[in-house]
Amino acid sequence: MANVALRKVVKKYDRTEAVRGIDLDIADKEFIVLVGPSGCGKSTTLRMIAGLEEVTDGEILIGGNLVNDVPPKDRDIAMVFQNYALYPHMTVYENMSFGLRLKKFPKPEIKSRVEHAARILGITELLERRPRQLSGGQRQRVAMGRAIVRNPKVFLFDEPLSNLDAKLRVQMRTEIKKVHQTVKTTTVYVTHDQIEAMTLADRVVVMNAGTIEQLGTPHDLYHTPRTKFVAGFIGSPAMNFLNCQLAEAAGGGLSTRLGNGLTFKVPADRTQRYKSHVGRDLLFGLRPEHITERRGDLRPDFQEFDATLDVVEPMGMETMVYFMVDGIEVCGRVNPSAAGKPGQPMRLVAELSHMHLIDPQTDAVI
Amino acid sequence: MTAAAIGADAPRRVASGSIRRSRRWALITSYFFLILFAIFFLVPPYYQLATATKTSEQISNQDTNPWLPALSAGSAGLNPGGANAGKANLAKIKKDSWLPAAVQGLMANVSQLMNETDFPIYFRNTAIVTVCVVIITMVIAVPAAFSLGRMKFWGSGILATGVFLTYLVPDSLLFIPLFKVVGGLGLLDSYWGLVLVYPTLTVPFCTWIMIGYFQSIPKELDEAALIDGANHIQMLFRIFIPVALPGLIAATIFAFTVSWAAFVYPMAFIYSSDQLVLTAGTITSLVKADVYQWGMIMTAALIAAAPPLVIYAFLMDYYIAGLTAGATKG
């Protein structure tokens, strides 16, 4: 049990800077997810915490101790790898107990720890098997078991679910969350999958090009992204972005002029916030889930408009509709029964209380 | 609609037929060449076996077919190397005349080889040299390959290539300078000199094979071991050697074959018959000037070829079977 702190951590490879000065405080027992596109430095950051990569500059503290020059085995951490990294010539039991055996734990202690971990993960009956006799999901459980038996200060997960098929991934995601609720160890989890990040994390760190774009709870990131990158990265399908011009509306307040003669009135409570940007060319952002069919009475910050549908994608519980605005494809999520047909017009509602305006020069959300 | 469906089906059937046909042709071609090569490689050992059943008289007899084994029991009296003991043995074997003539002939040759020549000493010397060389090779090559293949350090790539380049220098060139070295160490005319020089052939190649094996092991495995608290020695012995065992066995077999069959070095460095090994010993003791005792030479070659054959045929299969057991999901 320990907190982890990163202070201005930098990692340079020859010429390229993979991580550019990261500050991060991870509380004890917290589940932190580092998420970002490939090459954003999230895995490098994790590997620096593990001690598998040297820190070029800055400090890493685990439990208040500076660990920059401490070898991995003395950091009291456990790591789960994307390809499981199980020892192929050992049984599951031997795999899980390897670390304890190296540390010369007494045999009964090893046995009870392995059996306890196996019970948590439901792999008791697999202990005598070898890794190649296991399915992907079982292997991942063993890899987690190997981490749990060590009873470390920090768990590190490096894209642990990426090698599993979609259905198993969802199952194991729940499993990991359950394990964390049971053993309550500080966890740093790296993934490129924003859904994994949202579902697992207490707090999510969105990384891009070696820096932290935003750090916050999943709810914060979804509803109040601070940059265009975060707005576009979190949420699936991604947020729609359209060029717009902010102007004074005829009857007071503000309005955004989009292409195709489409004009949306800015909700009254945002007027103050956007006022200083009147007359500028901005980026208008609205998530697909906030472009729907009309459901009951129109609230004042909802606005109806017509669109000619290009593509209609039924997903079962909902249907994605795509239409063009000013040459850019826009996605909406509607009730399957309300969805129109491709090539035909459909009346849609924009829930403008969820709109975002982005400054195209700084990419910051206003 | 139905017609269209049938029409759409037809070309698909043709396509699958052509796949089957091209597969059949591939098989026929493979079998043709495999059988051709099998014949090509098996003819010399067969000829060896056929000759080993004959006395020198039978071998030099122009009237019999040299490709067939001995059809009638030979007369021992005309065997030029045949001393009295050999005749006695032959006479004893002849009493068991229910055995086919070929087997009788082979047994006579074996018996003569074992009792009247230094062949058993050569065999023992070769075994000692080979076991020592295999051990020395593994002790040097495994850690070398591990450090060159897994631990990135300055110059490791150049060193690895350098190791391979050493292997490319042929022993027919090296034996001259090595003669000076072995002589300087006072190991000329001793099989311990061979124990010293054979690793110059085996170590580079075995290191090279195992660098490849070690590199094929995913790097997460040593990272996991590192986090589990293993140092490099523990990583090597508890993770890498067991995981790379097939490669290790391949390298061991290579080292075994090289030192079992080496010819140039023993020819150059050894001259006393109590120090000779199989390859050179057979030639020097069974070829006297222009007299070739072909029957015994071939018998000696057969016996000498037995240990590598056993190792290739059984050990390899046994290990591979052990390693791949349970590889498929049950």
XYZ file of C-alpha atoms in Angstrom:
696
model
C 0.000 0.000 0.000
C 1.620 3.187 -1.086
C 1.182 6.370 -3.019
C 3.186 7.040 -6.154
C 4.473 10.431 -7.241
C 6.070 11.571 -10.486
C 7.917 14.884 -10.456
C 8.822 16.432 -13.817
C 9.676 13.008 -15.199
C 11.426 13.072 -18.583
C 12.470 10.170 -20.809
C 14.703 10.736 -23.812
C 15.773 8.133 -26.334
C 18.805 9.298 -28.316
C 17.132 12.234 -30.022
C 13.424 11.795 -29.360
C 11.719 12.835 -26.156
C 9.148 10.154 -25.286
C 7.984 11.675 -22.018
C 8.240 15.425 -21.527
C 8.114 16.361 -17.888
C 5.175 14.637 -16.257
C 3.816 15.525 -12.827
C 1.434 13.032 -11.322
C 0.302 12.216 -7.793
C -1.334 8.850 -7.308
C -3.024 8.332 -3.967
C -2.837 5.140 -1.939
C -5.322 2.492 -3.166
C -6.203 4.604 -6.185
C -6.830 3.082 -9.623
C -5.170 5.345 -12.179
C -5.437 4.716 -15.903
C -2.967 6.201 -18.373
C -4.684 6.428 -21.740
C -3.660 7.842 -25.079
C -2.858 6.922 -28.656
C 0.170 4.755 -29.370
C 3.443 6.583 -28.979
C 2.058 9.052 -26.443
C 4.500 7.925 -23.755
C 2.043 6.097 -21.500
C 3.848 2.742 -21.593
C 7.207 4.431 -21.149
C 5.861 6.208 -18.082
C 4.637 2.915 -16.640
C 7.940 1.206 -17.386
C 9.781 4.005 -15.627
C 7.618 3.445 -12.550
C 8.440 -0.269 -12.820
C 12.142 0.446 -13.156
C 12.408 -1.214 -16.560
C 13.375 2.111 -18.137
C 15.813 4.571 -16.677
C 14.507 8.029 -15.866
C 16.314 10.681 -17.900
C 15.274 13.524 -15.637
C 12.905 14.117 -12.742
C 11.941 11.979 -9.774
C 9.764 8.959 -9.134
C 8.656 8.265 -5.574
C 6.920 5.139 -4.340
C 5.609 5.320 -0.788
C 7.553 8.545 -0.329
C 10.895 6.949 -1.244
C 12.874 8.129 -4.230
C 13.241 5.054 -6.453
C 15.028 6.473 -9.528
C 18.029 4.221 -8.977
C 16.278 1.351 -7.223
C 16.184 -1.868 -9.305
C 12.722 -3.248 -10.159
C 12.888 -6.103 -7.664
C 13.420 -3.724 -4.765
C 10.591 -1.370 -5.702
C 7.964 -3.745 -4.371
C 5.827 -3.586 -7.477
C 4.143 -6.209 -9.619
C 3.503 -5.914 -13.326
C 1.075 -7.568 -15.712
C 2.189 -7.540 -19.342
C 0.192 -7.387 -22.550
C 1.472 -10.799 -23.711
C 1.178 -12.200 -20.149
C 4.915 -13.084 -20.031
C 4.243 -16.337 -18.216
C 7.203 -18.686 -17.892
C 6.268 -21.378 -20.440
C 8.169 -24.215 -18.748
C 6.551 -23.760 -15.343
C 3.137 -24.778 -14.109
C 0.655 -22.126 -13.063
C 1.595 -22.743 -9.435
C 5.301 -22.377 -10.220
C 4.632 -19.262 -12.264
C 2.720 -17.616 -9.460
C 5.193 -18.627 -6.764
C 8.385 -17.826 -8.710
C 8.909 -14.415 -7.120
C 8.231 -15.722 -3.620
C 10.558 -18.677 -4.149
C 13.333 -16.319 -5.262
C 12.766 -14.313 -2.097
C 13.057 -17.567 -0.099
C 9.620 -17.403 1.507
C 8.770 -20.444 3.633
C 6.908 -23.106 1.636
C 3.625 -23.090 3.648
C 3.434 -19.301 3.296
C 3.930 -19.565 -0.487
C 1.266 -22.254 -0.709
C -1.311 -20.282 1.234
C -0.626 -17.101 -0.738
C -0.879 -18.829 -4.106
C -4.050 -20.622 -3.092
C -5.577 -17.397 -1.819
C -4.787 -15.581 -5.065
C -6.051 -18.535 -7.094
C -9.333 -18.413 -5.192
C -9.750 -14.691 -5.851
C -9.204 -15.282 -9.563
C -11.047 -18.599 -9.806
C -8.071 -20.538 -11.177
C -7.627 -23.054 -8.356
C -8.192 -26.017 -10.655
C -5.576 -24.729 -13.143
C -2.622 -24.658 -10.750
C -0.979 -27.796 -12.129
C -1.352 -26.837 -15.795
C 1.217 -25.184 -17.992
C 0.588 -21.827 -19.679
C 0.220 -23.337 -23.156
C -2.688 -25.433 -21.905
C -4.603 -22.295 -20.925
C -6.856 -19.971 -22.895
C -6.014 -16.297 -23.265
C -8.321 -15.260 -20.453
C -6.938 -17.916 -18.117
C -3.385 -16.849 -18.906
C -4.249 -13.272 -18.084
C -5.709 -14.418 -14.778
C -2.491 -16.295 -13.997
C -0.484 -13.188 -14.844
C -2.654 -11.244 -12.403
C -2.287 -14.022 -9.851
C 1.478 -13.763 -10.128
C 1.109 -10.076 -9.281
C -1.321 -10.609 -6.407
C 0.737 -13.242 -4.529
C 3.584 -10.792 -4.250
C 1.313 -8.506 -2.235
C 3.132 -5.496 -3.698
C 2.819 -1.800 -2.958
C 1.782 -1.036 -6.522
C 0.200 -2.981 -9.378
C 1.253 -2.024 -12.869
C -0.791 -3.149 -15.864
C 0.571 -2.662 -19.376
C -2.323 -3.051 -21.832
C -3.305 -6.336 -20.198
C -6.454 -6.897 -22.242
C -5.225 -6.007 -25.717
C -4.523 -9.617 -26.695
C -7.987 -10.865 -25.764
C -11.012 -11.022 -28.012
C -13.712 -8.402 -27.559
C -16.081 -10.458 -25.418
C -13.383 -11.725 -23.079
C -11.956 -8.235 -22.796
C -15.190 -6.925 -21.334
C -15.351 -9.879 -18.943
C -11.757 -9.466 -17.775
C -12.290 -5.729 -17.364
C -14.952 -6.441 -14.782
C -12.675 -9.056 -13.246
C -9.832 -6.550 -12.852
C -12.179 -4.063 -11.234
C -13.396 -6.759 -8.844
C -9.851 -7.751 -7.953
C -8.972 -4.149 -7.230
C -12.006 -3.813 -4.992
C -10.874 -6.951 -3.131
C -7.147 -6.346 -2.729
C -7.243 -2.516 -2.811
C -3.693 -1.985 -4.029
C -2.565 1.209 -5.713
C -2.847 0.487 -9.437
C -1.437 2.126 -12.533
C -3.036 0.792 -15.693
C -2.034 1.624 -19.242
C -4.396 1.253 -22.170
C -5.160 2.828 -25.512
C -8.820 1.924 -25.124
C -10.755 4.850 -23.708
C -13.670 2.618 -22.696
C -11.344 0.560 -20.489
C -10.015 3.788 -19.053
C -13.487 5.142 -18.309
C -14.842 1.929 -16.788
C -11.882 1.060 -14.583
C -10.362 4.276 -13.379
C -10.833 6.328 -10.273
C -8.974 8.965 -12.229
C -7.876 8.949 -15.847
C -4.691 10.503 -17.195
C -5.072 11.355 -20.873
C -1.645 11.548 -22.471
C -0.635 12.901 -25.848
C 2.831 13.376 -27.342
C 4.621 12.784 -24.052
C 2.590 15.184 -21.944
C -0.533 14.980 -19.813
C -3.474 16.530 -21.656
C -5.880 16.197 -18.770
C -6.172 14.427 -15.460
C -9.559 13.829 -13.908
C -12.369 11.457 -13.068
C -14.006 9.695 -16.014
C -17.044 11.941 -15.504
C -14.940 15.113 -15.665
C -13.169 14.032 -18.820
C -16.393 13.187 -20.552
C -18.364 16.262 -19.619
C -15.709 18.940 -19.279
C -12.786 18.105 -21.534
C -10.168 20.827 -21.420
C -8.691 20.370 -24.885
C -9.834 19.341 -28.323
C -7.686 16.206 -28.022
C -9.440 15.011 -24.872
C -12.851 15.931 -26.276
C -12.137 13.880 -29.380
C -10.405 10.986 -27.622
C -12.923 10.265 -24.874
C -16.280 8.966 -26.055
C -17.184 6.604 -28.854
C -18.127 7.425 -31.571
C -15.954 10.520 -31.259
C -17.304 14.004 -30.733
C -18.378 15.871 -33.879
C -16.336 18.959 -34.650
C -17.619 21.670 -36.997
C -16.252 25.057 -37.960
C -18.481 27.828 -36.680
C -18.689 31.558 -36.199
C -19.822 32.990 -32.904
C -22.139 35.973 -33.307
C -24.620 38.091 -31.378
C -28.108 36.681 -31.879
C -30.961 38.890 -33.032
C -33.058 38.498 -29.899
C -30.123 38.911 -27.472
C -27.680 36.190 -26.452
C -25.236 34.444 -28.776
C -25.495 32.057 -31.700
C -23.118 29.802 -33.592
C -23.319 29.838 -37.375
C -22.371 26.473 -38.832
C -22.336 25.554 -42.520
C -25.429 24.635 -44.546
C -27.292 27.621 -43.112
C -27.486 25.905 -39.764
C -27.470 28.264 -36.786
C -27.649 27.141 -33.172
C -28.521 29.419 -30.341
C -26.049 29.246 -27.481
C -27.765 28.356 -24.175
C -28.304 31.439 -22.043
C -26.066 30.243 -19.201
C -23.069 30.104 -21.555
C -23.414 33.672 -22.817
C -21.102 35.097 -20.196
C -18.480 32.436 -20.843
C -18.329 32.899 -24.611
C -18.945 36.653 -24.824
C -15.353 37.690 -25.363
C -15.071 35.434 -28.414
C -17.886 36.983 -30.446
C -16.987 37.360 -34.115
C -14.270 34.700 -34.060
C -14.044 31.517 -36.080
C -14.248 28.664 -33.571
C -14.756 24.926 -33.490
C -18.160 23.676 -32.410
C -18.196 20.293 -30.676
C -21.171 18.083 -29.890
C -21.182 14.371 -29.077
C -23.257 11.969 -31.202
C -25.346 11.064 -28.156
C -26.462 14.691 -27.978
C -27.831 14.638 -31.504
C -31.020 12.584 -31.261
C -34.608 12.364 -32.399
C -37.129 14.476 -30.520
C -38.034 12.923 -27.199
C -41.031 14.615 -25.557
C -41.090 18.377 -25.069
C -38.254 20.522 -26.380
C -36.224 22.032 -23.578
C -35.152 25.656 -24.155
C -31.525 24.663 -24.826
C -32.527 21.957 -27.312
C -32.866 22.925 -30.927
C -34.525 21.078 -33.802
C -33.041 20.940 -37.301
C -33.406 18.913 -40.498
C -30.693 16.758 -41.995
C -30.505 14.509 -45.036
C -29.125 11.193 -43.883
C -26.157 9.686 -45.746
C -25.647 6.493 -43.834
C -27.772 4.714 -41.250
C -26.089 2.119 -38.999
C -28.396 0.054 -36.774
C -26.543 -1.131 -33.659
C -29.443 -2.855 -31.938
C -30.242 -0.711 -28.923
C -29.600 2.441 -30.941
C -28.960 3.552 -34.496
C -26.162 5.780 -35.752
C -27.152 8.302 -38.385
C -24.620 10.194 -40.469
C -25.206 13.401 -42.385
C -23.044 16.095 -43.911
C -22.713 19.644 -42.621
C -20.418 21.925 -44.571
C -18.555 18.972 -46.069
C -17.934 17.326 -42.709
C -19.637 14.094 -41.687
C -21.662 14.413 -38.492
C -22.870 11.488 -36.423
C -25.999 11.274 -34.315
C -27.420 8.510 -32.111
C -31.134 7.929 -32.393
C -33.701 5.436 -31.256
C -33.912 2.600 -33.836
C -37.658 3.106 -34.245
C -37.187 6.808 -35.019
C -34.329 6.416 -37.512
C -34.984 7.548 -41.062
C -33.696 6.019 -44.275
C -30.528 6.969 -46.155
C -31.101 9.754 -48.640
C -34.164 10.986 -46.773
C -34.460 13.970 -44.485
C -34.852 13.488 -40.757
C -35.757 15.909 -38.019
C -33.104 15.832 -35.312
C -32.566 17.594 -31.993
C -29.245 19.099 -30.899
C -28.909 19.129 -27.113
C -26.943 22.347 -26.926
C -26.544 22.203 -23.158
C -23.758 19.714 -23.948
C -22.060 21.779 -26.646
C -18.400 22.779 -26.525
C -16.589 25.626 -28.235
C -12.921 25.185 -28.992
C -10.361 27.833 -29.821
C -8.733 26.490 -33.007
C -5.507 28.382 -32.276
C -4.825 26.826 -28.862
C -7.041 23.723 -29.182
C -8.340 24.597 -25.719
C -12.005 24.224 -24.837
C -13.426 27.661 -24.039
C -33.132 -16.700 -59.078
C -32.442 -20.414 -58.785
C -30.579 -20.469 -62.059
C -28.479 -17.559 -60.928
C -27.692 -19.331 -57.686
C -26.597 -22.466 -59.526
C -24.578 -20.356 -61.937
C -22.885 -18.673 -59.016
C -22.109 -22.028 -57.435
C -20.479 -23.582 -60.467
C -17.300 -21.488 -60.706
C -16.737 -21.921 -56.981
C -16.684 -25.708 -57.369
C -14.146 -25.424 -60.189
C -11.944 -23.196 -58.033
C -11.891 -25.619 -55.114
C -11.131 -28.471 -57.527
C -8.145 -26.619 -58.877
C -6.863 -26.032 -55.360
C -7.132 -29.751 -54.689
C -5.412 -30.537 -57.963
C -2.565 -28.082 -57.377
C -2.144 -29.541 -53.883
C -1.886 -33.016 -55.388
C 0.783 -31.836 -57.802
C 2.676 -30.193 -54.986
C 2.579 -33.495 -53.092
C 3.710 -35.526 -56.097
C 6.604 -33.154 -56.712
C 7.561 -33.237 -53.036
C 7.500 -37.031 -52.927
C 9.520 -37.289 -56.127
C 12.317 -35.113 -54.812
C 12.204 -36.527 -51.294
C 12.562 -40.074 -52.605
C 15.333 -38.973 -54.953
C 17.273 -37.387 -52.104
C 16.606 -40.300 -49.774
C 18.096 -42.690 -52.330
C 20.996 -40.335 -52.953
C 21.857 -40.122 -49.259
C 21.155 -43.744 -48.333
C 23.201 -45.416 -51.069
C 26.629 -44.787 -49.468
C 25.609 -46.161 -46.036
C 24.059 -49.171 -47.770
C 27.229 -49.800 -49.741
C 29.148 -49.458 -46.499
C 26.955 -52.085 -44.848
C 27.154 -54.438 -47.822
C 30.937 -54.197 -47.886
C 31.219 -54.698 -44.136
C 29.810 -58.219 -44.524
C 32.638 -59.357 -46.770
C 36.155 -60.564 -46.432
C 38.832 -58.837 -48.488
C 38.837 -61.816 -50.817
C 35.119 -61.447 -51.491
C 35.493 -57.702 -51.967
C 38.205 -58.090 -54.570
C 36.341 -60.867 -56.352
C 35.339 -59.439 -59.728
C 32.711 -62.112 -60.379
C 30.275 -61.109 -57.633
C 28.059 -58.043 -57.623
C 29.677 -55.452 -55.296
C 26.231 -54.030 -54.422
C 25.038 -57.224 -52.778
C 26.110 -58.345 -49.296
C 28.166 -61.519 -48.923
C 26.144 -64.448 -50.222
C 28.458 -67.222 -49.045
C 30.730 -67.450 -46.046
C 34.205 -66.230 -46.887
C 37.415 -68.073 -46.218
C 39.318 -66.417 -43.452
C 42.675 -67.600 -44.631
C 42.866 -65.020 -47.372
C 42.048 -62.097 -45.130
C 45.407 -60.303 -45.174
C 45.144 -58.815 -41.693
C 43.629 -61.997 -40.279
C 45.743 -63.296 -37.415
C 45.150 -66.590 -35.677
C 42.641 -65.258 -33.175
C 40.524 -63.968 -36.045
C 40.577 -67.336 -37.729
C 39.537 -69.027 -34.517
C 36.624 -66.602 -34.112
C 35.637 -67.060 -37.672
C 35.716 -70.797 -37.235
C 33.497 -70.488 -34.169
C 31.031 -68.316 -36.027
C 31.075 -70.680 -38.961
C 29.787 -73.387 -36.679
C 26.620 -71.353 -36.261
C 26.037 -71.833 -39.898
C 22.317 -71.324 -39.529
C 23.105 -67.567 -39.621
C 23.043 -65.985 -43.085
C 26.428 -65.616 -44.673
C 26.189 -61.796 -44.579
C 25.680 -61.728 -40.802
C 28.479 -64.226 -40.305
C 30.777 -62.049 -42.380
C 29.840 -58.914 -40.476
C 30.356 -60.627 -37.135
C 33.743 -61.862 -38.272
C 34.786 -58.348 -39.236
C 33.501 -56.907 -35.951
C 35.243 -59.529 -33.934
C 38.507 -58.997 -35.748
C 38.207 -55.234 -35.377
C 37.560 -55.487 -31.655
C 40.159 -58.113 -30.871
C 43.026 -57.496 -33.227
C 43.123 -53.749 -33.701
C 43.216 -50.707 -31.389
C 39.680 -49.821 -32.429
C 38.273 -50.063 -28.840
C 40.932 -47.601 -27.681
C 40.040 -45.185 -30.492
C 36.400 -45.481 -29.563
C 37.089 -44.771 -25.897
C 39.370 -41.805 -26.762
C 36.751 -40.342 -29.076
C 34.088 -40.686 -26.397
C 36.281 -38.948 -23.798
C 37.207 -36.130 -26.192
C 33.613 -35.650 -27.335
C 32.104 -35.542 -23.857
C 34.732 -33.053 -22.695
C 34.297 -30.877 -25.778
C 30.505 -30.834 -25.447
C 30.754 -29.802 -21.803
C 33.391 -27.125 -22.474
C 31.400 -25.817 -25.431
C 28.172 -25.501 -23.453
C 29.871 -23.912 -20.457
C 31.337 -21.223 -22.716
C 28.667 -20.841 -25.394
C 25.533 -20.598 -23.215
C 26.621 -17.627 -21.083
C 28.240 -16.037 -24.154
C 25.040 -16.335 -26.165
C 22.959 -15.092 -23.241
C 25.025 -11.971 -22.771
C 25.365 -11.267 -26.493
C 21.725 -11.982 -27.257
C 19.910 -10.513 -24.273
C 22.051 -7.934 -22.543
C 22.443 -4.954 -24.819
C 25.812 -3.394 -24.193
C 28.258 -1.331 -26.176
C 29.734 -3.458 -28.957
C 27.508 -6.494 -28.370
C 26.329 -6.523 -31.982
C 29.857 -6.360 -33.391
C 31.014 -9.053 -30.967
C 28.161 -11.331 -32.035
C 29.110 -10.942 -35.694
C 32.760 -11.451 -34.786
C 31.909 -14.739 -33.096
C 30.290 -15.943 -36.288
C 33.183 -14.803 -38.472
C 35.570 -16.938 -36.379
C 33.535 -19.953 -37.400
C 34.059 -19.170 -41.068
C 37.822 -19.830 -40.887
C 38.236 -23.483 -42.015
C 40.095 -25.967 -39.818
C 42.312 -26.928 -42.742
C 43.789 -23.420 -42.454
C 43.775 -23.209 -38.683
C 45.611 -26.446 -37.961
C 49.005 -25.001 -38.880
C 49.025 -22.167 -36.321
C 47.174 -24.397 -33.855
C 49.927 -26.984 -34.226
C 52.329 -24.402 -32.794
C 49.917 -23.569 -29.991
C 49.231 -27.191 -29.050
C 52.929 -27.967 -29.330
C 53.810 -25.013 -27.131
C 51.464 -26.347 -24.493
C 53.080 -29.792 -24.718
C 49.822 -31.390 -25.778
C 50.920 -32.771 -29.144
C 50.231 -36.476 -29.506
C 47.660 -36.388 -26.699
C 43.919 -36.390 -27.082
C 43.766 -33.610 -24.483
C 45.161 -31.415 -27.220
C 42.015 -32.180 -29.205
C 39.853 -31.294 -26.195
C 41.579 -27.943 -26.315
C 41.283 -27.227 -30.044
C 37.838 -28.631 -30.949
C 36.038 -25.837 -29.070
C 37.530 -23.392 -31.591
C 35.129 -25.008 -34.058
C 32.160 -25.656 -31.778
C 31.987 -22.617 -29.499
C 31.458 -19.950 -32.196
C 28.769 -21.895 -33.999
C 26.928 -22.994 -30.850
C 27.062 -19.435 -29.539
C 25.620 -18.234 -32.804
C 22.755 -20.763 -32.775
C 21.872 -19.928 -29.208
C 22.032 -16.159 -29.685
C 19.159 -16.686 -32.122
C 17.243 -18.841 -29.666
C 17.736 -16.465 -26.775
C 16.713 -13.502 -28.912
C 13.494 -15.223 -29.937
C 12.325 -15.292 -26.313
C 10.024 -12.289 -25.716
C 11.687 -9.546 -23.727
C 8.738 -9.361 -21.343
C 9.860 -12.697 -19.949
C 13.076 -11.299 -18.552
C 11.297 -8.149 -17.470
C 8.806 -10.283 -15.567
C 11.701 -12.220 -14.031
C 13.449 -8.954 -13.205
C 10.363 -7.685 -11.391
C 9.948 -11.059 -9.693
C 13.381 -10.437 -8.248
C 15.666 -12.642 -10.331
C 19.264 -11.629 -10.963
C 20.936 -12.392 -14.274
C 22.297 -15.780 -13.193
C 18.871 -16.865 -11.928
C 17.282 -15.533 -15.104
C 19.699 -17.600 -17.196
C 19.324 -20.852 -15.289
C 15.680 -20.740 -14.262
C 14.109 -19.034 -17.272
C 16.327 -18.887 -20.334
C 17.980 -22.307 -20.340
C 14.705 -24.197 -19.787
C 12.838 -22.110 -22.354
C 15.616 -22.341 -24.952
C 16.151 -26.066 -24.358
C 15.418 -27.093 -27.984
C 18.130 -24.694 -29.124
C 20.456 -25.946 -26.451
C 19.940 -29.514 -27.603
C 20.498 -28.538 -31.222
C 23.762 -26.866 -30.217
C 24.798 -29.862 -28.106
C 24.196 -32.222 -31.003
C 26.194 -29.967 -33.262
C 29.133 -29.901 -30.851
C 28.858 -33.671 -30.471
C 28.888 -34.268 -34.221
C 31.795 -31.930 -34.867
C 34.066 -33.440 -32.251
C 33.001 -37.013 -33.041
C 33.724 -36.621 -36.742
C 36.663 -34.191 -36.760
C 39.437 -35.459 -38.991
C 42.019 -32.802 -39.782
C 43.102 -32.017 -36.206
C 43.621 -35.616 -35.005
C 45.407 -36.402 -38.276
C 47.759 -33.479 -37.681
C 48.259 -33.597 -33.914
C 48.190 -37.293 -32.937
C 50.484 -40.114 -33.967
C 50.552 -42.688 -31.140
C 47.898 -45.355 -31.479
C 46.916 -45.159 -27.779
C 45.992 -41.476 -28.243
C 44.235 -41.721 -31.606
C 40.554 -41.167 -32.104
C 38.136 -43.048 -34.377
C 38.429 -41.036 -37.563
C 42.188 -40.842 -37.847
C 42.799 -44.136 -36.046
C 40.735 -46.215 -38.437
C 42.574 -44.831 -41.409
C 46.083 -45.128 -39.977
C 45.677 -48.650 -38.610
C 43.576 -50.257 -41.364
C 45.306 -48.727 -44.353
C 48.809 -50.072 -44.577
C 50.596 -48.452 -47.517
C 48.469 -49.552 -50.468
C 46.679 -52.347 -48.626
C 43.138 -51.330 -47.741
C 41.234 -53.672 -45.450
C 37.943 -52.512 -46.816
C 35.786 -54.959 -44.896
C 37.084 -53.786 -41.544
C 37.276 -50.133 -42.594
C 33.603 -50.251 -43.446
C 32.769 -52.102 -40.250
C 34.688 -49.509 -38.239
C 32.862 -46.727 -40.037
C 29.519 -48.387 -39.264
C 30.294 -48.717 -35.567
C 31.654 -45.174 -35.443
C 28.473 -43.862 -37.049
C 26.252 -45.609 -34.510
C 26.399 -43.157 -31.567
C 25.551 -40.050 -33.639
C 22.790 -42.051 -35.332
C 21.313 -43.069 -31.986
C 21.489 -39.494 -30.761
C 19.879 -38.045 -33.881
C 17.202 -40.659 -34.222
C 16.082 -41.148 -30.636
C 17.321 -38.385 -28.374
C 16.117 -35.637 -30.674
C 12.666 -37.161 -31.048
C 12.473 -37.855 -27.356
C 13.293 -34.276 -26.431
C 11.054 -32.732 -29.048
C 8.220 -34.975 -27.903
C 8.832 -33.940 -24.320
C 8.914 -30.276 -25.189
C 5.825 -30.119 -27.311
C 3.672 -32.329 -25.062
C 0.432 -30.527 -24.335
C 1.246 -27.768 -26.773
C -2.180 -28.051 -28.299
C -5.182 -27.164 -26.223
C -6.713 -30.282 -24.683
